[in-house]
Amino acid sequence: MAVDYTVIVVYLAGMLAMGWWGMRRARSKSEFLVAGRRLGPAMYSGTMAAIVLGGASTIGGVGLGYKYGLSGAWMVFTIGLGLLALSVFFSARIARLKVYTVSEMLDLRYGGRAGVISGVVMWAYTLMLAVTSTIAYATIFDVLFDMNRTVAIILGGSIVVAYSTLGGMWSITLTDMVQFVVKTIGVLLLLLPIAVVKAGGFSEMKAKLPTSYFDPLGIGGETIFTYVLIYTFGMLIGQDIWQRVFTARSDKTAKWGGTVAGTYCLAYALAGAVIGTAAKVLYPKLGNADDAFATIVKDELPVGVRGLVLAAALAAVMSTSSGALIACATVANNDIWSRLRGAVRRTGDAHDEVKGNRVFILIMGLAVIGTAIALNDVVQALTVAYNLLVGGLLVPILGGLLWKRGTAHGALASVAVGGLAVVGLMAGYGVLANEPVYYGLLASLAAYVGVSLATKPTDAAVLAAWRERLAGRGAEPVSEPVPAHQ
């Protein structure tokens, strides 16, 4: 394992070095939070693919392939579909807004009344996304070093917090680009063909496994529909995804670069399912399907290649974790803290703004590591976060982009009714049930349309300013958002 250890250590050291380099680039709020909005198509595509394909997509995707066969690709496939929909239909408009958070977009569209409530919901989602990604370090480091769970979380989490705090989005962008390359080589070019060959090829896999393993819909129609609701729609509105859209050099970069990244996700989804199917042939009696990735890597890959593929898994986890972390800190600072303390928009010292956001990343990073150590059931925690995100925020965000009659009162009612409905239904049906997100989304839509039609239309001046920003003619906010009472 010495060669494998060397590969991993060099990789981790490289992540820290890029954090240090990014610190020298991040000299303004725009540079620190959205990489100066300067990413070209190649880097934008790679980093966008890196953030959406995390530990759940890699380890979990292989696990679903082990359990269901090729239809296990649907979870990651719906993530790719969401990214494609975002890129083709919405990303150009989002990029032209020149904002930093989803809540700022809601304030622009509705007149400054939805920020704190939507910020709290988005903060909870990004926090739990970062926590679940951080917990995944324990699985990888256990395979590598037989390391204690808590120590593994602290080690992996500390590296991510360090490079994210140092250089912000520049560091995360650079590390994500490396992680994208490592994942592509490790999973698509090495693990996929080796796994298929070790399993005897597709003919042998078909001979040894039930026909349901090769049914594209074998996982079940209801499960696929739920994946679409949670992951496809979640891709459309998550702060971690939008913050990457904000890094694009132009609206064309956001549209076409995101389309490339979404297409890559579809290929990655199929690769994970095939690897899992091959693992089922090789290890039919695994106690936990999520162990399939680590088992096939550990037992079937040659020295050196094994280290690279484990580095690929580590890359997948780190990219999602760092993206969720900076999103969580951005929301906490810009949408919650600055509003609660009654800050007004002003031109501040650039260095102080960077310092403030850096402090928030450090604080949120420590909170993420602490929560990851304390938390046991990460699936339930992430389900709660996604249900709140989709049930509470999908309708007012897409409604604001698509329906000019939507009002601030309608948006607030939608967030409140959808969020409360999801919480109540989870208490009744159970956290992992499908009904909470189904009925919560319908309740949110009914509240949005009903209240919007029953209240005065949004002020014409607010809509005019909104259209100017959508057209790319408005000014970029120079500092903190205007509080709700202004």
Tab-separated table of C-alpha atoms in Angstrom:
chain	number	residue	atom	x	y	z
A	1	MET	CA	0.000	0.000	0.000
A	2	ALA	CA	3.020	2.334	0.179
A	3	VAL	CA	2.551	3.502	-3.405
A	4	ASP	CA	-1.166	4.058	-2.824
A	5	TYR	CA	-0.456	6.046	0.335
A	6	THR	CA	2.039	8.201	-1.549
A	7	VAL	CA	-0.553	9.002	-4.235
A	8	ILE	CA	-3.100	10.051	-1.606
A	9	VAL	CA	-0.637	12.140	0.434
A	10	VAL	CA	0.617	13.963	-2.672
A	11	TYR	CA	-2.988	14.644	-3.678
A	12	LEU	CA	-3.924	16.072	-0.255
A	13	ALA	CA	-0.769	18.205	-0.137
A	14	GLY	CA	-1.647	19.556	-3.568
A	15	MET	CA	-5.086	20.627	-2.326
A	16	LEU	CA	-3.502	22.664	0.467
A	17	ALA	CA	-0.964	24.209	-1.928
A	18	MET	CA	-3.785	25.365	-4.193
A	19	GLY	CA	-5.528	26.887	-1.201
A	20	TRP	CA	-2.419	28.937	-0.512
A	21	TRP	CA	-2.187	30.008	-4.165
A	22	GLY	CA	-5.873	30.961	-4.204
A	23	MET	CA	-5.357	33.194	-1.179
A	24	ARG	CA	-3.090	35.406	-3.286
A	25	ARG	CA	-5.817	35.790	-5.938
A	26	ALA	CA	-8.816	36.464	-3.685
A	27	ARG	CA	-8.462	40.187	-2.926
A	28	SER	CA	-12.099	41.296	-3.269
A	29	LYS	CA	-15.540	39.984	-2.362
A	30	SER	CA	-16.195	39.038	-5.984
A	31	GLU	CA	-12.857	37.193	-6.271
A	32	PHE	CA	-13.377	35.390	-2.969
A	33	LEU	CA	-17.031	34.320	-3.372
A	34	VAL	CA	-17.443	33.868	-7.149
A	35	ALA	CA	-13.858	33.760	-8.543
A	36	GLY	CA	-14.248	37.248	-9.993
A	37	ARG	CA	-16.958	35.937	-12.383
A	38	ARG	CA	-14.123	35.070	-14.773
A	39	LEU	CA	-14.255	31.323	-15.459
A	40	GLY	CA	-14.080	30.245	-19.092
A	41	PRO	CA	-15.940	27.256	-20.599
A	42	ALA	CA	-13.378	24.532	-19.839
A	43	MET	CA	-12.800	25.419	-16.196
A	44	TYR	CA	-16.490	26.199	-15.629
A	45	SER	CA	-17.572	22.815	-17.029
A	46	GLY	CA	-15.022	20.892	-14.964
A	47	THR	CA	-15.766	22.629	-11.679
A	48	MET	CA	-19.548	22.422	-12.163
A	49	ALA	CA	-19.317	18.679	-12.813
A	50	ALA	CA	-17.044	18.297	-9.783
A	51	ILE	CA	-19.430	19.922	-7.319
A	52	VAL	CA	-22.555	18.017	-8.335
A	53	LEU	CA	-20.808	14.625	-8.450
A	54	GLY	CA	-19.914	14.048	-4.835
A	55	GLY	CA	-19.593	11.078	-2.521
A	56	ALA	CA	-23.275	10.178	-2.917
A	57	SER	CA	-22.883	10.133	-6.701
A	58	THR	CA	-19.698	8.031	-6.573
A	59	ILE	CA	-19.968	5.683	-3.592
A	60	GLY	CA	-23.778	5.835	-3.467
A	61	GLY	CA	-24.127	5.511	-7.236
A	62	VAL	CA	-22.023	2.343	-7.268
A	63	GLY	CA	-24.051	1.073	-4.303
A	64	LEU	CA	-27.319	1.563	-6.176
A	65	GLY	CA	-25.813	-0.279	-9.144
A	66	TYR	CA	-24.897	-3.142	-6.814
A	67	LYS	CA	-28.448	-3.264	-5.459
A	68	TYR	CA	-30.545	-2.602	-8.591
A	69	GLY	CA	-28.260	-2.968	-11.603
A	70	LEU	CA	-28.261	-0.474	-14.472
A	71	SER	CA	-31.378	1.285	-13.171
A	72	GLY	CA	-29.289	2.300	-10.166
A	73	ALA	CA	-28.008	5.069	-12.440
A	74	TRP	CA	-31.241	7.016	-12.029
A	75	MET	CA	-30.219	8.972	-8.920
A	76	VAL	CA	-27.121	10.468	-10.552
A	77	PHE	CA	-28.925	10.606	-13.908
A	78	THR	CA	-31.584	12.928	-12.449
A	79	ILE	CA	-28.800	15.130	-11.075
A	80	GLY	CA	-27.432	15.407	-14.604
A	81	LEU	CA	-30.905	16.162	-15.980
A	82	GLY	CA	-31.317	18.932	-13.404
A	83	LEU	CA	-27.996	20.467	-14.353
A	84	LEU	CA	-28.925	20.299	-18.044
A	85	ALA	CA	-32.284	21.966	-17.371
A	86	LEU	CA	-30.632	24.679	-15.278
A	87	SER	CA	-27.993	25.322	-17.926
A	88	VAL	CA	-30.283	25.379	-20.948
A	89	PHE	CA	-33.260	27.277	-19.527
A	90	PHE	CA	-32.099	29.390	-16.575
A	91	SER	CA	-28.325	29.764	-16.190
A	92	ALA	CA	-27.894	32.639	-18.655
A	93	ARG	CA	-30.476	34.734	-16.817
A	94	ILE	CA	-29.044	33.780	-13.436
A	95	ALA	CA	-25.498	34.727	-14.499
A	96	ARG	CA	-26.651	38.139	-15.773
A	97	LEU	CA	-28.157	39.018	-12.380
A	98	LYS	CA	-24.654	39.499	-10.892
A	99	VAL	CA	-25.739	38.529	-7.367
A	100	TYR	CA	-24.072	36.306	-4.773
A	101	THR	CA	-26.989	34.301	-3.317
A	102	VAL	CA	-30.395	32.911	-4.224
A	103	SER	CA	-31.974	35.141	-1.564
A	104	GLU	CA	-30.535	38.233	-3.236
A	105	MET	CA	-32.273	37.133	-6.433
A	106	LEU	CA	-35.559	36.809	-4.531
A	107	ASP	CA	-35.100	40.288	-3.051
A	108	LEU	CA	-34.481	41.754	-6.495
A	109	ARG	CA	-37.533	40.059	-7.969
A	110	TYR	CA	-39.989	40.656	-5.135
A	111	GLY	CA	-38.761	43.928	-3.658
A	112	GLY	CA	-36.619	42.944	-0.671
A	113	ARG	CA	-38.974	40.940	1.534
A	114	ALA	CA	-38.035	37.286	1.208
A	115	GLY	CA	-34.350	37.268	2.141
A	116	VAL	CA	-34.072	36.101	5.751
A	117	ILE	CA	-36.678	33.325	5.598
A	118	SER	CA	-35.355	31.915	2.334
A	119	GLY	CA	-31.811	32.362	3.653
A	120	VAL	CA	-32.503	30.215	6.714
A	121	VAL	CA	-33.964	27.406	4.578
A	122	MET	CA	-31.034	27.568	2.141
A	123	TRP	CA	-28.523	27.680	5.002
A	124	ALA	CA	-29.989	24.499	6.536
A	125	TYR	CA	-29.760	22.734	3.186
A	126	THR	CA	-26.150	23.738	2.475
A	127	LEU	CA	-25.064	22.937	6.037
A	128	MET	CA	-26.453	19.404	5.884
A	129	LEU	CA	-25.024	18.884	2.399
A	130	ALA	CA	-21.575	19.823	3.744
A	131	VAL	CA	-22.058	17.588	6.804
A	132	THR	CA	-23.009	14.488	4.831
A	133	SER	CA	-20.089	15.012	2.448
A	134	THR	CA	-17.729	15.373	5.398
A	135	ILE	CA	-18.954	12.142	6.980
A	136	ALA	CA	-18.033	10.334	3.774
A	137	TYR	CA	-14.347	10.948	4.574
A	138	ALA	CA	-14.669	8.312	7.291
A	139	THR	CA	-15.482	5.603	4.740
A	140	ILE	CA	-12.564	6.458	2.462
A	141	PHE	CA	-9.935	6.917	5.165
A	142	ASP	CA	-11.082	3.695	6.831
A	143	VAL	CA	-10.273	1.829	3.588
A	144	LEU	CA	-6.970	3.666	3.229
A	145	PHE	CA	-5.585	3.736	6.737
A	146	ASP	CA	-8.005	1.785	8.965
A	147	MET	CA	-8.582	5.120	10.687
A	148	ASN	CA	-10.980	5.953	13.524
A	149	ARG	CA	-14.204	7.598	12.255
A	150	THR	CA	-13.805	10.806	14.257
A	151	VAL	CA	-10.141	11.214	13.321
A	152	ALA	CA	-11.005	10.650	9.644
A	153	ILE	CA	-13.716	13.331	9.722
A	154	ILE	CA	-11.403	15.805	11.437
A	155	LEU	CA	-8.541	15.114	9.007
A	156	GLY	CA	-10.596	15.321	5.816
A	157	GLY	CA	-12.738	18.190	7.069
A	158	SER	CA	-9.719	20.208	8.195
A	159	ILE	CA	-8.109	20.004	4.749
A	160	VAL	CA	-11.292	21.220	3.033
A	161	VAL	CA	-11.828	23.994	5.583
A	162	ALA	CA	-8.201	25.068	5.253
A	163	TYR	CA	-8.079	25.534	1.481
A	164	SER	CA	-11.630	26.957	1.361
A	165	THR	CA	-10.880	29.507	4.081
A	166	LEU	CA	-7.570	30.561	2.532
A	167	GLY	CA	-8.611	31.235	-1.033
A	168	GLY	CA	-12.401	31.047	-1.181
A	169	MET	CA	-13.874	30.256	-4.581
A	170	TRP	CA	-10.522	30.589	-6.375
A	171	SER	CA	-9.013	27.810	-4.262
A	172	ILE	CA	-12.156	25.692	-4.563
A	173	THR	CA	-12.215	26.210	-8.337
A	174	LEU	CA	-8.610	25.121	-8.756
A	175	THR	CA	-8.993	22.104	-6.498
A	176	ASP	CA	-12.266	21.145	-8.169
A	177	MET	CA	-10.616	21.219	-11.581
A	178	VAL	CA	-7.935	18.823	-10.341
A	179	GLN	CA	-10.630	16.708	-8.694
A	180	PHE	CA	-12.577	16.586	-11.975
A	181	VAL	CA	-9.513	15.257	-13.809
A	182	VAL	CA	-8.761	12.728	-11.055
A	183	LYS	CA	-12.384	11.497	-11.037
A	184	THR	CA	-12.456	11.171	-14.809
A	185	ILE	CA	-9.240	9.140	-14.900
A	186	GLY	CA	-9.913	7.143	-11.752
A	187	VAL	CA	-13.577	6.219	-12.241
A	188	LEU	CA	-14.338	6.433	-15.966
A	189	LEU	CA	-11.003	5.449	-17.545
A	190	LEU	CA	-9.648	2.989	-14.963
A	191	LEU	CA	-12.215	1.538	-12.558
A	192	LEU	CA	-15.041	1.123	-15.116
A	193	PRO	CA	-13.191	-1.028	-17.679
A	194	ILE	CA	-11.249	-2.957	-15.027
A	195	ALA	CA	-14.464	-3.805	-13.137
A	196	VAL	CA	-16.209	-5.029	-16.294
A	197	VAL	CA	-13.218	-7.152	-17.325
A	198	LYS	CA	-12.854	-8.658	-13.814
A	199	ALA	CA	-16.561	-9.556	-13.861
A	200	GLY	CA	-16.085	-11.436	-17.130
A	201	GLY	CA	-17.588	-8.885	-19.478
A	202	PHE	CA	-21.225	-7.976	-20.079
A	203	SER	CA	-22.173	-11.436	-21.348
A	204	GLU	CA	-20.967	-13.037	-18.112
A	205	MET	CA	-22.682	-10.344	-16.035
A	206	LYS	CA	-25.980	-11.023	-17.828
A	207	ALA	CA	-25.586	-14.760	-17.314
A	208	LYS	CA	-24.985	-14.477	-13.560
A	209	LEU	CA	-27.507	-11.776	-12.607
A	210	PRO	CA	-31.331	-11.580	-12.741
A	211	THR	CA	-32.823	-9.867	-15.804
A	212	SER	CA	-34.101	-7.070	-13.537
A	213	TYR	CA	-30.486	-5.882	-13.230
A	214	PHE	CA	-30.589	-4.868	-16.894
A	215	ASP	CA	-34.072	-3.314	-16.874
A	216	PRO	CA	-33.730	0.489	-17.258
A	217	LEU	CA	-36.773	0.987	-14.986
A	218	GLY	CA	-35.976	-1.817	-12.550
A	219	ILE	CA	-35.562	0.543	-9.593
A	220	GLY	CA	-39.257	1.483	-9.828
A	221	GLY	CA	-41.236	4.327	-11.361
A	222	GLU	CA	-42.137	5.944	-8.029
A	223	THR	CA	-38.493	6.004	-6.962
A	224	ILE	CA	-37.477	7.621	-10.255
A	225	PHE	CA	-40.226	10.225	-9.894
A	226	THR	CA	-39.046	11.035	-6.367
A	227	TYR	CA	-35.458	11.389	-7.600
A	228	VAL	CA	-36.669	13.862	-10.230
A	229	LEU	CA	-38.539	15.928	-7.640
A	230	ILE	CA	-35.673	16.010	-5.152
A	231	TYR	CA	-32.512	16.014	-7.263
A	232	THR	CA	-33.548	17.447	-10.642
A	233	PHE	CA	-35.489	20.296	-9.059
A	234	GLY	CA	-32.879	20.608	-6.306
A	235	MET	CA	-30.241	21.301	-8.966
A	236	LEU	CA	-32.356	24.207	-10.224
A	237	ILE	CA	-32.381	26.142	-6.966
A	238	GLY	CA	-29.485	25.123	-4.677
A	239	GLN	CA	-27.143	27.905	-3.522
A	240	ASP	CA	-24.123	25.632	-4.027
A	241	ILE	CA	-25.066	25.235	-7.706
A	242	TRP	CA	-26.067	28.856	-8.301
A	243	GLN	CA	-22.827	30.098	-6.761
A	244	ARG	CA	-20.958	28.191	-9.480
A	245	VAL	CA	-23.189	29.738	-12.144
A	246	PHE	CA	-22.162	33.140	-10.783
A	247	THR	CA	-18.510	32.303	-11.546
A	248	ALA	CA	-19.095	32.091	-15.314
A	249	ARG	CA	-17.360	34.666	-17.508
A	250	SER	CA	-20.528	35.209	-19.541
A	251	ASP	CA	-24.075	33.965	-19.902
A	252	LYS	CA	-22.975	31.844	-22.877
A	253	THR	CA	-20.294	30.201	-20.747
A	254	ALA	CA	-22.907	29.388	-18.100
A	255	LYS	CA	-25.271	27.898	-20.674
A	256	TRP	CA	-22.929	25.830	-22.810
A	257	GLY	CA	-20.370	25.000	-20.129
A	258	GLY	CA	-23.177	23.764	-17.879
A	259	THR	CA	-24.619	21.699	-20.725
A	260	VAL	CA	-21.270	19.928	-21.121
A	261	ALA	CA	-21.108	19.304	-17.367
A	262	GLY	CA	-24.664	17.922	-17.328
A	263	THR	CA	-23.870	15.553	-20.192
A	264	TYR	CA	-20.774	14.384	-18.309
A	265	CYS	CA	-22.999	13.638	-15.289
A	266	LEU	CA	-25.172	11.332	-17.417
A	267	ALA	CA	-22.088	9.340	-18.451
A	268	TYR	CA	-20.865	9.258	-14.837
A	269	ALA	CA	-24.265	7.932	-13.723
A	270	LEU	CA	-24.132	5.016	-16.138
A	271	ALA	CA	-20.510	4.266	-15.213
A	272	GLY	CA	-21.348	4.030	-11.513
A	273	ALA	CA	-24.256	1.683	-12.172
A	274	VAL	CA	-22.129	-0.585	-14.379
A	275	ILE	CA	-19.341	-0.708	-11.765
A	276	GLY	CA	-21.908	-1.617	-9.102
A	277	THR	CA	-23.375	-4.325	-11.334
A	278	ALA	CA	-19.905	-5.784	-11.880
A	279	ALA	CA	-19.316	-5.716	-8.122
A	280	LYS	CA	-22.515	-7.737	-7.627
A	281	VAL	CA	-21.058	-10.471	-9.844
A	282	LEU	CA	-17.734	-10.433	-8.000
A	283	TYR	CA	-19.107	-10.043	-4.441
A	284	PRO	CA	-22.727	-11.245	-4.352
A	285	LYS	CA	-22.954	-11.409	-0.545
A	286	LEU	CA	-21.897	-7.926	0.632
A	287	GLY	CA	-23.779	-6.866	3.756
A	288	ASN	CA	-24.028	-3.224	2.709
A	289	ALA	CA	-24.416	-2.124	-0.915
A	290	ASP	CA	-22.467	1.077	-0.210
A	291	ASP	CA	-19.406	-1.073	0.540
A	292	ALA	CA	-19.275	-2.166	-3.114
A	293	PHE	CA	-17.083	0.730	-4.265
A	294	ALA	CA	-14.460	0.336	-1.553
A	295	THR	CA	-14.442	-3.464	-1.874
A	296	ILE	CA	-13.892	-3.628	-5.614
A	297	VAL	CA	-11.204	-0.926	-5.418
A	298	LYS	CA	-9.369	-2.621	-2.572
A	299	ASP	CA	-9.485	-6.175	-3.955
A	300	GLU	CA	-9.379	-5.850	-7.741
A	301	LEU	CA	-7.174	-2.901	-8.658
A	302	PRO	CA	-3.368	-3.021	-8.960
A	303	VAL	CA	-1.048	-1.003	-6.744
A	304	GLY	CA	-0.887	2.672	-7.704
A	305	VAL	CA	-4.131	2.479	-9.677
A	306	ARG	CA	-5.889	1.664	-6.408
A	307	GLY	CA	-4.459	4.806	-4.835
A	308	LEU	CA	-5.567	6.929	-7.790
A	309	VAL	CA	-9.123	5.578	-7.709
A	310	LEU	CA	-9.369	6.118	-3.959
A	311	ALA	CA	-8.072	9.631	-4.586
A	312	ALA	CA	-10.919	9.955	-7.120
A	313	ALA	CA	-13.438	9.026	-4.429
A	314	LEU	CA	-11.796	11.485	-2.071
A	315	ALA	CA	-11.938	14.114	-4.832
A	316	ALA	CA	-15.655	13.524	-5.305
A	317	VAL	CA	-16.337	14.004	-1.608
A	318	MET	CA	-14.074	17.050	-1.255
A	319	SER	CA	-15.516	18.901	-4.241
A	320	THR	CA	-19.083	18.643	-2.944
A	321	SER	CA	-18.019	19.395	0.620
A	322	SER	CA	-16.055	22.535	-0.277
A	323	GLY	CA	-18.788	23.810	-2.593
A	324	ALA	CA	-21.448	23.296	0.067
A	325	LEU	CA	-19.210	24.896	2.699
A	326	ILE	CA	-18.629	28.161	0.829
A	327	ALA	CA	-22.337	28.266	-0.090
A	328	CYS	CA	-23.294	27.765	3.560
A	329	ALA	CA	-20.921	30.515	4.720
A	330	THR	CA	-22.053	32.917	1.973
A	331	VAL	CA	-25.709	32.483	2.927
A	332	ALA	CA	-24.964	32.760	6.650
A	333	ASN	CA	-22.994	35.996	6.188
A	334	ASN	CA	-24.854	37.742	3.367
A	335	ASP	CA	-28.444	36.585	3.853
A	336	ILE	CA	-28.782	36.055	7.593
A	337	TRP	CA	-26.109	37.782	9.670
A	338	SER	CA	-25.939	41.042	7.721
A	339	ARG	CA	-29.734	41.361	7.731
A	340	LEU	CA	-30.245	40.475	11.374
A	341	ARG	CA	-27.732	43.090	12.468
A	342	GLY	CA	-29.515	45.701	10.332
A	343	ALA	CA	-26.623	46.386	7.975
A	344	VAL	CA	-27.213	48.718	5.042
A	345	ARG	CA	-25.709	48.446	1.607
A	346	ARG	CA	-22.499	50.349	1.372
A	347	THR	CA	-19.168	50.280	-0.361
A	348	GLY	CA	-16.881	48.645	2.165
A	349	ASP	CA	-13.172	48.011	2.285
A	350	ALA	CA	-12.471	45.049	-0.002
A	351	HIS	CA	-9.980	43.491	2.380
A	352	ASP	CA	-12.450	43.655	5.269
A	353	GLU	CA	-15.151	41.996	3.154
A	354	VAL	CA	-12.821	39.146	2.241
A	355	LYS	CA	-11.773	38.812	5.879
A	356	GLY	CA	-15.408	38.666	7.018
A	357	ASN	CA	-16.334	35.957	4.521
A	358	ARG	CA	-13.158	34.045	5.390
A	359	VAL	CA	-14.143	34.095	9.075
A	360	PHE	CA	-17.597	32.767	8.228
A	361	ILE	CA	-16.146	29.892	6.205
A	362	LEU	CA	-13.943	28.975	9.163
A	363	ILE	CA	-16.863	29.139	11.610
A	364	MET	CA	-19.198	27.160	9.357
A	365	GLY	CA	-16.399	24.658	8.667
A	366	LEU	CA	-15.907	23.997	12.362
A	367	ALA	CA	-19.683	23.644	12.766
A	368	VAL	CA	-19.788	21.159	9.888
A	369	ILE	CA	-16.970	19.037	11.362
A	370	GLY	CA	-18.586	19.063	14.817
A	371	THR	CA	-22.017	18.145	13.435
A	372	ALA	CA	-20.534	15.382	11.272
A	373	ILE	CA	-18.864	13.820	14.318
A	374	ALA	CA	-22.095	13.966	16.351
A	375	LEU	CA	-24.532	12.870	13.648
A	376	ASN	CA	-25.366	9.253	12.921
A	377	ASP	CA	-28.238	9.095	10.424
A	378	VAL	CA	-27.003	11.231	7.561
A	379	VAL	CA	-29.579	9.925	5.079
A	380	GLN	CA	-32.439	11.282	7.163
A	381	ALA	CA	-30.654	14.588	7.733
A	382	LEU	CA	-30.007	15.105	4.024
A	383	THR	CA	-33.579	14.098	3.170
A	384	VAL	CA	-34.915	16.736	5.571
A	385	ALA	CA	-32.676	19.356	3.954
A	386	TYR	CA	-33.697	18.477	0.381
A	387	ASN	CA	-37.390	18.276	1.293
A	388	LEU	CA	-37.249	21.745	2.862
A	389	LEU	CA	-35.302	23.126	-0.100
A	390	VAL	CA	-37.659	21.798	-2.765
A	391	GLY	CA	-40.884	22.125	-0.756
A	392	GLY	CA	-40.124	25.636	0.470
A	393	LEU	CA	-38.074	27.373	-2.230
A	394	LEU	CA	-38.666	25.758	-5.624
A	395	VAL	CA	-41.977	27.501	-6.345
A	396	PRO	CA	-41.051	31.096	-5.372
A	397	ILE	CA	-37.699	30.867	-7.202
A	398	LEU	CA	-39.003	29.394	-10.460
A	399	GLY	CA	-42.175	31.461	-10.135
A	400	GLY	CA	-40.087	34.608	-9.893
A	401	LEU	CA	-38.193	33.670	-13.039
A	402	LEU	CA	-41.224	32.572	-15.066
A	403	TRP	CA	-44.377	34.396	-13.800
A	404	LYS	CA	-44.440	38.186	-13.581
A	405	ARG	CA	-47.697	38.181	-11.565
A	406	GLY	CA	-45.989	36.518	-8.591
A	407	THR	CA	-45.740	38.831	-5.561
A	408	ALA	CA	-43.660	39.140	-2.429
A	409	HIS	CA	-46.622	38.068	-0.268
A	410	GLY	CA	-47.116	35.053	-2.508
A	411	ALA	CA	-43.427	34.149	-2.234
A	412	LEU	CA	-43.413	34.433	1.560
A	413	ALA	CA	-46.623	32.393	1.822
A	414	SER	CA	-45.138	29.781	-0.489
A	415	VAL	CA	-41.966	29.420	1.602
A	416	ALA	CA	-43.902	29.290	4.897
A	417	VAL	CA	-46.704	26.966	3.777
A	418	GLY	CA	-44.423	24.653	1.804
A	419	GLY	CA	-41.844	24.460	4.591
A	420	LEU	CA	-44.411	23.838	7.341
A	421	ALA	CA	-46.259	21.285	5.204
A	422	VAL	CA	-43.043	19.356	4.584
A	423	VAL	CA	-42.147	19.344	8.300
A	424	GLY	CA	-45.647	18.285	9.343
A	425	LEU	CA	-45.873	15.562	6.716
A	426	MET	CA	-42.445	14.198	7.637
A	427	ALA	CA	-43.650	13.961	11.230
A	428	GLY	CA	-46.725	12.046	10.065
A	429	TYR	CA	-45.432	9.876	7.236
A	430	GLY	CA	-41.783	9.546	8.306
A	431	VAL	CA	-38.678	11.374	7.161
A	432	LEU	CA	-37.872	8.989	4.317
A	433	ALA	CA	-41.425	8.851	2.911
A	434	ASN	CA	-42.201	10.285	-0.529
A	435	GLU	CA	-45.439	12.047	0.466
A	436	PRO	CA	-43.873	15.042	2.297
A	437	VAL	CA	-42.148	16.417	-0.790
A	438	TYR	CA	-45.132	15.607	-3.046
A	439	TYR	CA	-47.775	17.339	-0.952
A	440	GLY	CA	-45.449	20.021	0.379
A	441	LEU	CA	-44.656	21.100	-3.177
A	442	LEU	CA	-48.358	21.209	-4.090
A	443	ALA	CA	-49.154	23.240	-0.956
A	444	SER	CA	-46.332	25.669	-1.779
A	445	LEU	CA	-47.633	26.103	-5.340
A	446	ALA	CA	-51.223	26.653	-4.195
A	447	ALA	CA	-50.129	29.262	-1.644
A	448	TYR	CA	-47.941	31.079	-4.169
A	449	VAL	CA	-50.588	31.323	-6.876
A	450	GLY	CA	-53.492	32.027	-4.519
A	451	VAL	CA	-51.817	34.716	-2.443
A	452	SER	CA	-50.152	36.334	-5.465
A	453	LEU	CA	-53.500	36.676	-7.244
A	454	ALA	CA	-55.151	37.994	-4.063
A	455	THR	CA	-52.556	40.733	-3.460
A	456	LYS	CA	-51.417	43.785	-5.392
A	457	PRO	CA	-49.029	43.091	-8.269
A	458	THR	CA	-45.333	43.742	-7.685
A	459	ASP	CA	-44.452	47.422	-8.028
A	460	ALA	CA	-43.713	48.377	-11.622
A	461	ALA	CA	-40.398	49.990	-10.629
A	462	VAL	CA	-39.240	46.752	-8.960
A	463	LEU	CA	-40.156	44.725	-12.047
A	464	ALA	CA	-38.436	47.242	-14.314
A	465	ALA	CA	-35.233	47.011	-12.259
A	466	TRP	CA	-35.556	43.214	-12.317
A	467	ARG	CA	-35.836	43.163	-16.107
A	468	GLU	CA	-32.790	45.412	-16.394
A	469	ARG	CA	-30.757	42.994	-14.285
A	470	LEU	CA	-32.029	39.980	-16.239
A	471	ALA	CA	-30.871	41.710	-19.396
A	472	GLY	CA	-27.414	42.200	-17.868
A	473	ARG	CA	-27.685	45.988	-17.705
A	474	GLY	CA	-27.942	46.448	-13.937
A	475	ALA	CA	-25.080	47.195	-11.562
A	476	GLU	CA	-23.472	44.467	-9.496
A	477	PRO	CA	-24.122	44.816	-5.735
A	478	VAL	CA	-21.021	46.280	-4.141
A	479	SER	CA	-21.527	44.962	-0.664
A	480	GLU	CA	-24.220	43.582	1.565
A	481	PRO	CA	-27.871	43.251	0.553
A	482	VAL	CA	-30.518	45.712	1.631
A	483	PRO	CA	-32.345	44.421	4.741
A	484	ALA	CA	-36.016	43.567	4.593
A	485	HIS	CA	-37.174	46.655	6.492
A	486	GLN	CA	-35.507	49.124	4.130
